[in-house]
Structure formats: structure tokens, C-alpha cells
């Protein structure tokens, strides 16, 4: 898989541009509040950089990176419900990459979830996908998984309807404020949501409450320990306010899920794209780039060496694409 397959450069840049404009509109007249580390609650943190007027702090204790001071939750809700960039994502960006993403992201994701579940001996029960979007993951996982039922939690009206049209039972609410499905799930999945949420602890507690005793949550998101984030830092396109607020470390994620009441937490980084993302940055910005000399040398290596390097990142919790497997 290559970055350009799932995130064509022009579309991605246009999306980032629109996001910047939206952010100026929605967040300029509201009060921003400081927060402590959203992973480990430490008060020991300092500002690392400001990007597009959004300051980001680094936690000294767990090394997570987080946006602070932060606009209030209701401003984010307004931003997601109806903004030019969200509409662009839903109507222009996603439809163009939907089928590529089904093949390159959602089908392998379903396989991975399935093998985690069979490893854990989970063969029946209900799976709830939180932030189900267009329901593509549910379609793929229901093809391969032996579980009995597949449901969605999706707060966006149009996306919830898309999931319903595909035949899934949908709770059209924000996870944190819904109690209807508490303790009904044997498996929770939640992909690429945690970097967006206003209060990660509250959110992960919400995931925990959905699980029946012994259930498992499988969550993925962007981690700060990843190679592309560490190398590109504030230049990283993944650090895109106001969408991506939380880049938690492996250590921080473990603490966060334990604080939210999970009994056992495992963090994996199965990402494929770190080196490709950094190389694309280099191609786009050439000699002006801030890349260390060693990283530039990596680009001259052949595909096998590059694959080996990416494998090293995966195996040592150094990819930014992070999975958390947590047992209730
Ligand atoms: Zn921390």
C-alpha cells in the first residue's frame, strides 16, 4: 500500500486548506481552556509548537503530544456537523477513495480484527463499531467473522442513514452521551477516532461501558511514537488541527485504558506507511525539507531494505498507526 492510493496529494491538500479556513471561522470567538495530559493526566507538560494557531503540548511524563489550550466541545460539534471541510471529505474525498480503501484498508482491517478475536477465543456475540462512517468496515468484518451480530454507533445523520441502508442497526448518538447499548457488546471496534476526541478519558470510559464482562475493545489511532511523526514533527500532515488533537504515546495509551477501567491493555503498531509518508514529504518539499541526513539515505535504498526498515518500525512500536487491544 502507498500513501497516494488512500490519500491522493491534491485532494488531501485541498482538504487541509478547507479545514484551516473552517477552523478560523468556528474557533475564533470561543474560550479555549488549558488541559493536562489527556493520556496520563500529568500536569508536567510544555508547549512544543503552534500549528495554524493551535498550540500543541508535549507531556514530560508519558511523551504524548496534545492540542492545548483547546476550544470547547460544542465548537467541535459545530465544526463536524456542518463545515466546508467535513462536507468536502464526505462528498468529494471519501467517495473517490472508497473502493481503494475498502481493498487496502477495510478488508485487511477486518482480517486483523478476526485474527485477534480468534486468538482470544471469541467466536460469538455482538460487535459494535463506534464511529462506523459509511459502514464499510462492518460489511467487510461481517464477511469474515463468526460473530452473531454487527451494529454501528454513528452520530452523523447522513452516515447513520448510510449504515441503516446497508442493513445495520444504528445508534445515532455521540458515544459519550448514550447509555442505550451499555454492557451489550462482546467486541467494540473504533478506528481513527481517538485522535479527534475532545476528552480521551471520557471517551475510552464510554467504550468500556459498552462492553459486557470479558469483552474486548479494539481501537486504532495515530501515535506520537511513530517514525513519520517523530521525523516530521510539526511539519507532519497528520498533525492537522482542528481534526487531530491527540497523539498519544504507547506508554500514555496503556495508562489511559487502565484508568478507564480496562483490565489488560496491549499496544501494537502494525503501520505500513511511515517511511512512505516521510519520503512523500521529501518529494513534495525537496531540499527545503527538515529531514535528518540519515533519513534521506534511507530513500536511496531498494524496496527490500525499505520494507525491512518498515518491519523494524512495526515490530518495535515505532509506527504511528497504533492499535490498542483492551480487555474489560
Ligand atoms: Zn502524559
mmCIF file of C-alpha atoms and ligand atoms in Angstrom:
data_model
loop_
_atom_site.group_PDB
_atom_site.id
_atom_site.type_symbol
_atom_site.label_atom_id
_atom_site.label_comp_id
_atom_site.label_asym_id
_atom_site.label_seq_id
_atom_site.Cartn_x
_atom_site.Cartn_y
_atom_site.Cartn_z
ATOM 1 C CA UNK A 1 0.000 0.000 0.000
ATOM 2 C CA UNK A 2 1.174 3.541 -0.778
ATOM 3 C CA UNK A 3 0.120 6.823 0.819
ATOM 4 C CA UNK A 4 -1.040 8.269 -2.525
ATOM 5 C CA UNK A 5 -3.504 5.393 -3.083
ATOM 6 C CA UNK A 6 -5.517 6.224 0.008
ATOM 7 C CA UNK A 7 -4.748 9.958 0.289
ATOM 8 C CA UNK A 8 -4.178 11.466 -3.180
ATOM 9 C CA UNK A 9 -1.982 14.514 -2.633
ATOM 10 C CA UNK A 10 -4.210 17.102 -4.339
ATOM 11 C CA UNK A 11 -7.373 16.026 -2.544
ATOM 12 C CA UNK A 12 -5.552 15.848 0.756
ATOM 13 C CA UNK A 13 -4.031 19.313 0.381
ATOM 14 C CA UNK A 14 -7.400 20.780 -0.605
ATOM 15 C CA UNK A 15 -8.966 19.167 2.460
ATOM 16 C CA UNK A 16 -6.273 20.607 4.742
ATOM 17 C CA UNK A 17 -6.765 24.052 3.203
ATOM 18 C CA UNK A 18 -10.531 23.970 3.785
ATOM 19 C CA UNK A 19 -10.030 22.733 7.338
ATOM 20 C CA UNK A 20 -7.800 25.705 8.070
ATOM 21 C CA UNK A 21 -10.492 28.121 6.853
ATOM 22 C CA UNK A 22 -13.233 26.368 8.824
ATOM 23 C CA UNK A 23 -11.141 26.433 11.961
ATOM 24 C CA UNK A 24 -10.710 30.210 11.686
ATOM 25 C CA UNK A 25 -14.475 30.600 11.470
ATOM 26 C CA UNK A 26 -15.647 28.207 14.186
ATOM 27 C CA UNK A 27 -12.967 28.596 16.841
ATOM 28 C CA UNK A 28 -12.097 32.282 16.859
ATOM 29 C CA UNK A 29 -14.868 33.575 19.141
ATOM 30 C CA UNK A 30 -14.955 30.895 21.806
ATOM 31 C CA UNK A 31 -12.996 30.424 25.005
ATOM 32 C CA UNK A 32 -10.083 27.983 24.867
ATOM 33 C CA UNK A 33 -9.221 26.020 28.007
ATOM 34 C CA UNK A 34 -5.891 24.524 29.056
ATOM 35 C CA UNK A 35 -5.789 20.829 29.717
ATOM 36 C CA UNK A 36 -3.409 18.378 31.335
ATOM 37 C CA UNK A 37 -2.088 15.355 29.524
ATOM 38 C CA UNK A 38 -5.166 13.562 28.156
ATOM 39 C CA UNK A 39 -3.366 10.204 28.394
ATOM 40 C CA UNK A 40 -1.779 10.163 31.858
ATOM 41 C CA UNK A 41 -3.340 13.317 33.450
ATOM 42 C CA UNK A 42 0.118 14.707 34.250
ATOM 43 C CA UNK A 43 0.423 18.439 34.859
ATOM 44 C CA UNK A 44 4.027 18.198 33.755
ATOM 45 C CA UNK A 45 3.933 19.379 30.132
ATOM 46 C CA UNK A 46 5.139 22.234 27.947
ATOM 47 C CA UNK A 47 4.301 23.827 24.612
ATOM 48 C CA UNK A 48 6.132 22.206 21.708
ATOM 49 C CA UNK A 49 4.842 24.248 18.743
ATOM 50 C CA UNK A 50 1.896 26.195 17.378
ATOM 51 C CA UNK A 51 0.354 24.996 14.130
ATOM 52 C CA UNK A 52 -2.266 27.066 12.269
ATOM 53 C CA UNK A 53 -2.870 28.969 15.536
ATOM 54 C CA UNK A 54 -3.422 25.760 17.544
ATOM 55 C CA UNK A 55 -0.791 25.192 20.264
ATOM 56 C CA UNK A 56 0.397 21.631 20.916
ATOM 57 C CA UNK A 57 1.879 20.474 24.204
ATOM 58 C CA UNK A 58 4.214 17.612 24.958
ATOM 59 C CA UNK A 59 3.813 15.597 28.177
ATOM 60 C CA UNK A 60 7.103 15.217 30.057
ATOM 61 C CA UNK A 61 5.898 12.061 31.832
ATOM 62 C CA UNK A 62 4.431 9.940 29.028
ATOM 63 C CA UNK A 63 5.627 11.919 25.954
ATOM 64 C CA UNK A 64 2.165 12.238 24.443
ATOM 65 C CA UNK A 65 1.511 15.232 22.183
ATOM 66 C CA UNK A 66 -1.787 17.071 22.565
ATOM 67 C CA UNK A 67 -3.526 20.236 21.460
ATOM 68 C CA UNK A 68 -3.885 22.740 24.352
ATOM 69 C CA UNK A 69 -5.392 25.224 25.207
ATOM 70 C CA UNK A 70 -8.354 23.651 23.431
ATOM 71 C CA UNK A 71 -11.650 25.127 22.194
ATOM 72 C CA UNK A 72 -14.813 23.811 23.907
ATOM 73 C CA UNK A 73 -16.509 20.582 22.887
ATOM 74 C CA UNK A 74 -19.599 22.288 21.412
ATOM 75 C CA UNK A 75 -17.408 24.234 18.974
ATOM 76 C CA UNK A 76 -16.022 20.918 17.698
ATOM 77 C CA UNK A 77 -19.520 19.535 17.340
ATOM 78 C CA UNK A 78 -20.478 22.544 15.206
ATOM 79 C CA UNK A 79 -17.326 22.020 13.179
ATOM 80 C CA UNK A 80 -18.071 18.353 12.452
ATOM 81 C CA UNK A 81 -21.790 18.634 11.867
ATOM 82 C CA UNK A 82 -21.641 21.235 9.148
ATOM 83 C CA UNK A 83 -18.393 22.668 7.821
ATOM 84 C CA UNK A 84 -16.975 23.004 4.330
ATOM 85 C CA UNK A 85 -14.118 20.617 5.058
ATOM 86 C CA UNK A 86 -16.332 17.888 6.591
ATOM 87 C CA UNK A 87 -18.654 18.143 3.607
ATOM 88 C CA UNK A 88 -15.686 18.013 1.228
ATOM 89 C CA UNK A 89 -14.453 14.881 2.989
ATOM 90 C CA UNK A 90 -17.883 13.227 2.830
ATOM 91 C CA UNK A 91 -18.864 14.160 -0.716
ATOM 92 C CA UNK A 92 -15.555 14.579 -2.617
ATOM 93 C CA UNK A 93 -12.686 12.901 -0.833
ATOM 94 C CA UNK A 94 -14.113 9.697 0.589
ATOM 95 C CA UNK A 95 -16.189 8.615 -2.445
ATOM 96 C CA UNK A 96 -13.077 8.900 -4.690
ATOM 97 C CA UNK A 97 -11.016 6.637 -2.466
ATOM 98 C CA UNK A 98 -13.806 4.440 -1.061
ATOM 99 C CA UNK A 99 -13.157 1.345 -3.149
ATOM 100 C CA UNK A 100 -9.360 1.607 -2.888
ATOM 101 C CA UNK A 101 -9.797 1.999 0.854
ATOM 102 C CA UNK A 102 -12.115 -0.991 1.005
ATOM 103 C CA UNK A 103 -9.418 -3.155 -0.548
ATOM 104 C CA UNK A 104 -6.323 -1.594 1.066
ATOM 105 C CA UNK A 105 -7.665 -0.623 4.490
ATOM 106 C CA UNK A 106 -11.045 -2.072 5.433
ATOM 107 C CA UNK A 107 -10.624 -5.664 4.216
ATOM 108 C CA UNK A 108 -7.181 -6.114 5.865
ATOM 109 C CA UNK A 109 -8.560 -4.382 8.989
ATOM 110 C CA UNK A 110 -11.402 -6.905 9.125
ATOM 111 C CA UNK A 111 -8.915 -9.771 8.732
ATOM 112 C CA UNK A 112 -6.761 -8.373 11.502
ATOM 113 C CA UNK A 113 -9.735 -7.980 13.864
ATOM 114 C CA UNK A 114 -10.808 -11.507 13.016
ATOM 115 C CA UNK A 115 -7.420 -12.982 13.843
ATOM 116 C CA UNK A 116 -7.225 -11.032 17.125
ATOM 117 C CA UNK A 117 -10.646 -12.411 18.089
ATOM 118 C CA UNK A 118 -9.786 -15.981 17.206
ATOM 119 C CA UNK A 119 -6.527 -15.644 19.157
ATOM 120 C CA UNK A 120 -8.633 -14.555 22.160
ATOM 121 C CA UNK A 121 -11.131 -17.356 21.604
ATOM 122 C CA UNK A 122 -14.058 -15.007 20.888
ATOM 123 C CA UNK A 123 -16.403 -16.752 18.462
ATOM 124 C CA UNK A 124 -19.870 -15.425 19.208
ATOM 125 C CA UNK A 125 -21.714 -12.355 20.373
ATOM 126 C CA UNK A 126 -22.167 -8.798 19.219
ATOM 127 C CA UNK A 127 -19.669 -6.407 17.663
ATOM 128 C CA UNK A 128 -20.342 -2.661 17.837
ATOM 129 C CA UNK A 129 -18.317 -0.373 15.572
ATOM 130 C CA UNK A 130 -18.053 3.100 17.114
ATOM 131 C CA UNK A 131 -17.769 5.863 14.507
ATOM 132 C CA UNK A 132 -18.853 3.447 11.798
ATOM 133 C CA UNK A 133 -18.859 6.035 8.990
ATOM 134 C CA UNK A 134 -20.075 4.537 5.720
ATOM 135 C CA UNK A 135 -20.293 1.052 7.262
ATOM 136 C CA UNK A 136 -17.530 -0.312 5.032
ATOM 137 C CA UNK A 137 -15.700 -1.955 7.919
ATOM 138 C CA UNK A 138 -18.933 -3.607 9.117
ATOM 139 C CA UNK A 139 -19.510 -5.003 5.627
ATOM 140 C CA UNK A 140 -16.004 -6.426 5.480
ATOM 141 C CA UNK A 141 -15.882 -7.809 9.024
ATOM 142 C CA UNK A 142 -19.288 -9.466 8.737
ATOM 143 C CA UNK A 143 -17.977 -11.391 5.707
ATOM 144 C CA UNK A 144 -15.112 -12.971 7.633
ATOM 145 C CA UNK A 145 -16.104 -13.044 11.317
ATOM 146 C CA UNK A 146 -18.066 -15.829 13.045
ATOM 147 C CA UNK A 147 -19.719 -13.340 15.468
ATOM 148 C CA UNK A 148 -23.539 -13.222 15.539
ATOM 149 C CA UNK A 149 -24.399 -9.561 15.046
ATOM 150 C CA UNK A 150 -22.806 -6.334 13.866
ATOM 151 C CA UNK A 151 -24.027 -2.876 14.878
ATOM 152 C CA UNK A 152 -22.986 0.753 14.492
ATOM 153 C CA UNK A 153 -22.752 3.861 16.632
ATOM 154 C CA UNK A 154 -22.582 6.856 14.309
ATOM 155 C CA UNK A 155 -23.545 10.416 15.323
ATOM 156 C CA UNK A 156 -23.663 11.884 11.816
ATOM 157 C CA UNK A 157 -27.181 11.804 10.415
ATOM 158 C CA UNK A 158 -26.271 11.066 6.802
ATOM 159 C CA UNK A 159 -23.644 8.445 7.678
ATOM 160 C CA UNK A 160 -26.025 6.768 10.158
ATOM 161 C CA UNK A 161 -28.572 6.538 7.353
ATOM 162 C CA UNK A 162 -25.967 5.019 5.028
ATOM 163 C CA UNK A 163 -25.298 2.294 7.634
ATOM 164 C CA UNK A 164 -29.040 1.681 8.087
ATOM 165 C CA UNK A 165 -29.480 1.391 4.318
ATOM 166 C CA UNK A 166 -26.851 -1.347 4.412
ATOM 167 C CA UNK A 167 -28.985 -3.207 6.963
ATOM 168 C CA UNK A 168 -27.172 -2.406 10.213
ATOM 169 C CA UNK A 169 -28.779 -1.481 13.499
ATOM 170 C CA UNK A 170 -27.525 2.047 14.269
ATOM 171 C CA UNK A 171 -27.425 4.129 17.437
ATOM 172 C CA UNK A 172 -27.343 7.678 16.076
ATOM 173 C CA UNK A 173 -25.661 9.329 19.041
ATOM 174 C CA UNK A 174 -22.349 10.585 20.346
ATOM 175 C CA UNK A 175 -20.752 7.714 22.272
ATOM 176 C CA UNK A 176 -20.128 9.729 25.437
ATOM 177 C CA UNK A 177 -23.786 10.711 25.862
ATOM 178 C CA UNK A 178 -25.513 7.438 25.019
ATOM 179 C CA UNK A 179 -26.471 4.744 27.516
ATOM 180 C CA UNK A 180 -28.816 2.645 25.411
ATOM 181 C CA UNK A 181 -26.310 -0.060 24.494
ATOM 182 C CA UNK A 182 -24.324 -0.263 27.742
ATOM 183 C CA UNK A 183 -22.910 -3.727 28.522
ATOM 184 C CA UNK A 184 -24.325 -5.215 25.330
ATOM 185 C CA UNK A 185 -21.168 -5.688 23.265
ATOM 186 C CA UNK A 186 -18.692 -8.545 23.277
ATOM 187 C CA UNK A 187 -16.427 -6.682 20.898
ATOM 188 C CA UNK A 188 -16.041 -2.959 20.337
ATOM 189 C CA UNK A 189 -14.113 -1.619 17.391
ATOM 190 C CA UNK A 190 -13.243 2.042 16.960
ATOM 191 C CA UNK A 191 -10.914 3.138 14.176
ATOM 192 C CA UNK A 192 -9.217 6.515 13.766
ATOM 193 C CA UNK A 193 -11.493 8.345 16.184
ATOM 194 C CA UNK A 194 -9.413 8.734 19.324
ATOM 195 C CA UNK A 195 -7.120 11.399 17.804
ATOM 196 C CA UNK A 196 -10.221 13.575 17.237
ATOM 197 C CA UNK A 197 -11.991 13.355 20.591
ATOM 198 C CA UNK A 198 -12.227 16.266 22.993
ATOM 199 C CA UNK A 199 -11.688 14.224 26.159
ATOM 200 C CA UNK A 200 -9.971 10.858 25.526
ATOM 201 C CA UNK A 201 -10.507 9.511 29.075
ATOM 202 C CA UNK A 202 -14.242 10.214 28.961
ATOM 203 C CA UNK A 203 -14.377 8.647 25.500
ATOM 204 C CA UNK A 204 -12.492 5.471 26.475
ATOM 205 C CA UNK A 205 -14.709 5.146 29.566
ATOM 206 C CA UNK A 206 -17.631 5.299 27.126
ATOM 207 C CA UNK A 207 -16.142 2.414 25.129
ATOM 208 C CA UNK A 208 -15.603 0.434 28.335
ATOM 209 C CA UNK A 209 -19.263 0.876 29.353
ATOM 210 C CA UNK A 210 -20.493 -0.687 26.107
ATOM 211 C CA UNK A 211 -18.705 -3.936 26.870
ATOM 212 C CA UNK A 212 -20.228 -6.921 28.591
ATOM 213 C CA UNK A 213 -17.908 -8.579 31.151
ATOM 214 C CA UNK A 214 -14.898 -10.164 29.457
ATOM 215 C CA UNK A 215 -15.451 -8.208 26.253
ATOM 216 C CA UNK A 216 -12.674 -6.756 24.132
ATOM 217 C CA UNK A 217 -12.138 -3.292 22.671
ATOM 218 C CA UNK A 218 -10.032 -2.951 19.537
ATOM 219 C CA UNK A 219 -9.109 0.664 18.895
ATOM 220 C CA UNK A 220 -6.791 2.260 16.372
ATOM 221 C CA UNK A 221 -5.392 5.761 16.022
ATOM 222 C CA UNK A 222 -2.318 7.896 15.464
ATOM 223 C CA UNK A 223 0.516 7.532 17.940
ATOM 224 C CA UNK A 224 3.228 10.055 18.693
ATOM 225 C CA UNK A 225 5.952 7.390 18.858
ATOM 226 C CA UNK A 226 5.594 6.729 15.129
ATOM 227 C CA UNK A 227 8.557 7.292 12.815
ATOM 228 C CA UNK A 228 6.817 9.747 10.478
ATOM 229 C CA UNK A 229 5.544 11.874 13.363
ATOM 230 C CA UNK A 230 8.901 11.864 15.155
ATOM 231 C CA UNK A 231 10.820 12.797 11.990
ATOM 232 C CA UNK A 232 8.432 15.394 10.567
ATOM 233 C CA UNK A 233 7.050 16.631 13.919
ATOM 234 C CA UNK A 234 5.168 19.897 13.376
ATOM 235 C CA UNK A 235 5.584 19.539 9.583
ATOM 236 C CA UNK A 236 3.656 16.262 9.679
ATOM 237 C CA UNK A 237 0.429 16.495 7.679
ATOM 238 C CA UNK A 238 -1.120 14.146 10.250
ATOM 239 C CA UNK A 239 -0.833 16.910 12.836
ATOM 240 C CA UNK A 240 -3.767 18.758 11.342
ATOM 241 C CA UNK A 241 -5.798 20.897 13.720
ATOM 242 C CA UNK A 242 -8.656 21.015 14.431
ATOM 243 C CA UNK A 243 -9.097 17.367 13.361
ATOM 244 C CA UNK A 244 -6.208 15.647 15.055
ATOM 245 C CA UNK A 245 -5.848 16.756 18.657
ATOM 246 C CA UNK A 246 -4.383 13.757 20.469
ATOM 247 C CA UNK A 247 -1.209 11.903 19.528
ATOM 248 C CA UNK A 248 -0.804 9.612 22.489
ATOM 249 C CA UNK A 249 2.312 7.582 23.197
ATOM 250 C CA UNK A 250 2.376 3.815 23.679
ATOM 251 C CA UNK A 251 3.005 4.408 27.387
ATOM 252 C CA UNK A 252 0.224 7.029 27.573
ATOM 253 C CA UNK A 253 -2.297 4.774 25.834
ATOM 254 C CA UNK A 254 -1.593 1.947 28.283
ATOM 255 C CA UNK A 255 -2.195 4.307 31.215
ATOM 256 C CA UNK A 256 -5.310 5.791 29.636
ATOM 257 C CA UNK A 257 -7.058 2.457 29.028
ATOM 258 C CA UNK A 258 -6.174 1.180 32.503
ATOM 259 C CA UNK A 259 -7.531 4.404 34.070
ATOM 260 C CA UNK A 260 -10.756 3.933 32.101
ATOM 261 C CA UNK A 261 -11.287 0.578 33.831
ATOM 262 C CA UNK A 262 -9.858 -1.938 31.373
ATOM 263 C CA UNK A 263 -8.051 -4.865 32.971
ATOM 264 C CA UNK A 264 -5.455 -5.722 30.339
ATOM 265 C CA UNK A 265 -4.044 -3.488 27.610
ATOM 266 C CA UNK A 266 -1.839 -4.386 24.685
ATOM 267 C CA UNK A 267 -0.463 -1.850 22.166
ATOM 268 C CA UNK A 268 0.698 -2.800 18.672
ATOM 269 C CA UNK A 269 1.863 -0.619 15.767
ATOM 270 C CA UNK A 270 1.109 -2.535 12.561
ATOM 271 C CA UNK A 271 1.507 0.528 10.274
ATOM 272 C CA UNK A 272 2.806 0.204 6.717
ATOM 273 C CA UNK A 273 3.235 3.813 5.656
ATOM 274 C CA UNK A 274 5.690 5.660 7.911
ATOM 275 C CA UNK A 275 8.700 5.653 5.578
ATOM 276 C CA UNK A 276 6.483 6.290 2.528
ATOM 277 C CA UNK A 277 4.900 9.316 4.226
ATOM 278 C CA UNK A 278 8.306 10.782 5.060
ATOM 279 C CA UNK A 279 9.567 10.102 1.510
ATOM 280 C CA UNK A 280 6.494 11.804 0.020
ATOM 281 C CA UNK A 281 7.139 14.807 2.217
ATOM 282 C CA UNK A 282 10.682 14.914 0.829
ATOM 283 C CA UNK A 283 9.426 14.650 -2.776
ATOM 284 C CA UNK A 284 6.931 17.450 -2.205
ATOM 285 C CA UNK A 285 9.282 19.868 -0.435
ATOM 286 C CA UNK A 286 12.680 18.737 -1.814
ATOM 287 C CA UNK A 287 15.764 20.414 -0.439
ATOM 288 C CA UNK A 288 13.853 22.740 1.829
ATOM 289 C CA UNK A 289 12.940 19.829 3.989
ATOM 290 C CA UNK A 290 13.974 19.452 7.574
ATOM 291 C CA UNK A 291 14.875 15.804 7.274
ATOM 292 C CA UNK A 292 17.898 14.359 9.055
ATOM 293 C CA UNK A 293 20.678 13.170 6.694
ATOM 294 C CA UNK A 294 20.219 9.542 7.694
ATOM 295 C CA UNK A 295 16.555 9.584 6.703
ATOM 296 C CA UNK A 296 17.473 10.916 3.231
ATOM 297 C CA UNK A 297 19.891 7.999 2.870
ATOM 298 C CA UNK A 298 17.052 5.577 3.515
ATOM 299 C CA UNK A 299 15.235 6.852 0.417
ATOM 300 C CA UNK A 300 18.107 5.680 -1.813
ATOM 301 C CA UNK A 301 17.730 2.101 -0.648
ATOM 302 C CA UNK A 302 15.875 -0.526 -2.684
ATOM 303 C CA UNK A 303 12.352 -1.788 -1.933
ATOM 304 C CA UNK A 304 13.596 -4.728 0.138
ATOM 305 C CA UNK A 305 15.649 -2.585 2.512
ATOM 306 C CA UNK A 306 12.748 -0.153 2.817
ATOM 307 C CA UNK A 307 10.373 -2.989 3.632
ATOM 308 C CA UNK A 308 12.829 -4.279 6.238
ATOM 309 C CA UNK A 309 13.066 -0.856 7.801
ATOM 310 C CA UNK A 310 9.268 -0.529 7.953
ATOM 311 C CA UNK A 311 9.110 -4.005 9.502
ATOM 312 C CA UNK A 312 11.553 -2.890 12.178
ATOM 313 C CA UNK A 313 9.270 0.078 12.952
ATOM 314 C CA UNK A 314 6.215 -2.189 13.149
ATOM 315 C CA UNK A 315 7.869 -4.730 15.377
ATOM 316 C CA UNK A 316 9.235 -2.176 17.837
ATOM 317 C CA UNK A 317 6.193 0.049 18.441
ATOM 318 C CA UNK A 318 7.655 2.734 16.159
ATOM 319 C CA UNK A 319 4.906 3.088 13.578
ATOM 320 C CA UNK A 320 2.398 5.899 14.059
ATOM 321 C CA UNK A 321 -0.521 3.643 13.095
ATOM 322 C CA UNK A 322 -1.354 2.277 16.520
ATOM 323 C CA UNK A 323 -3.734 -0.448 17.707
ATOM 324 C CA UNK A 324 -4.907 -0.941 21.263
ATOM 325 C CA UNK A 325 -6.422 -4.236 22.320
ATOM 326 C CA UNK A 326 -8.038 -3.895 25.731
ATOM 327 C CA UNK A 327 -9.921 -6.448 27.806
ATOM 328 C CA UNK A 328 -12.811 -5.403 30.062
HETATM 329 ZN ZN1 LIG B 1 1.198 12.129 29.796
#
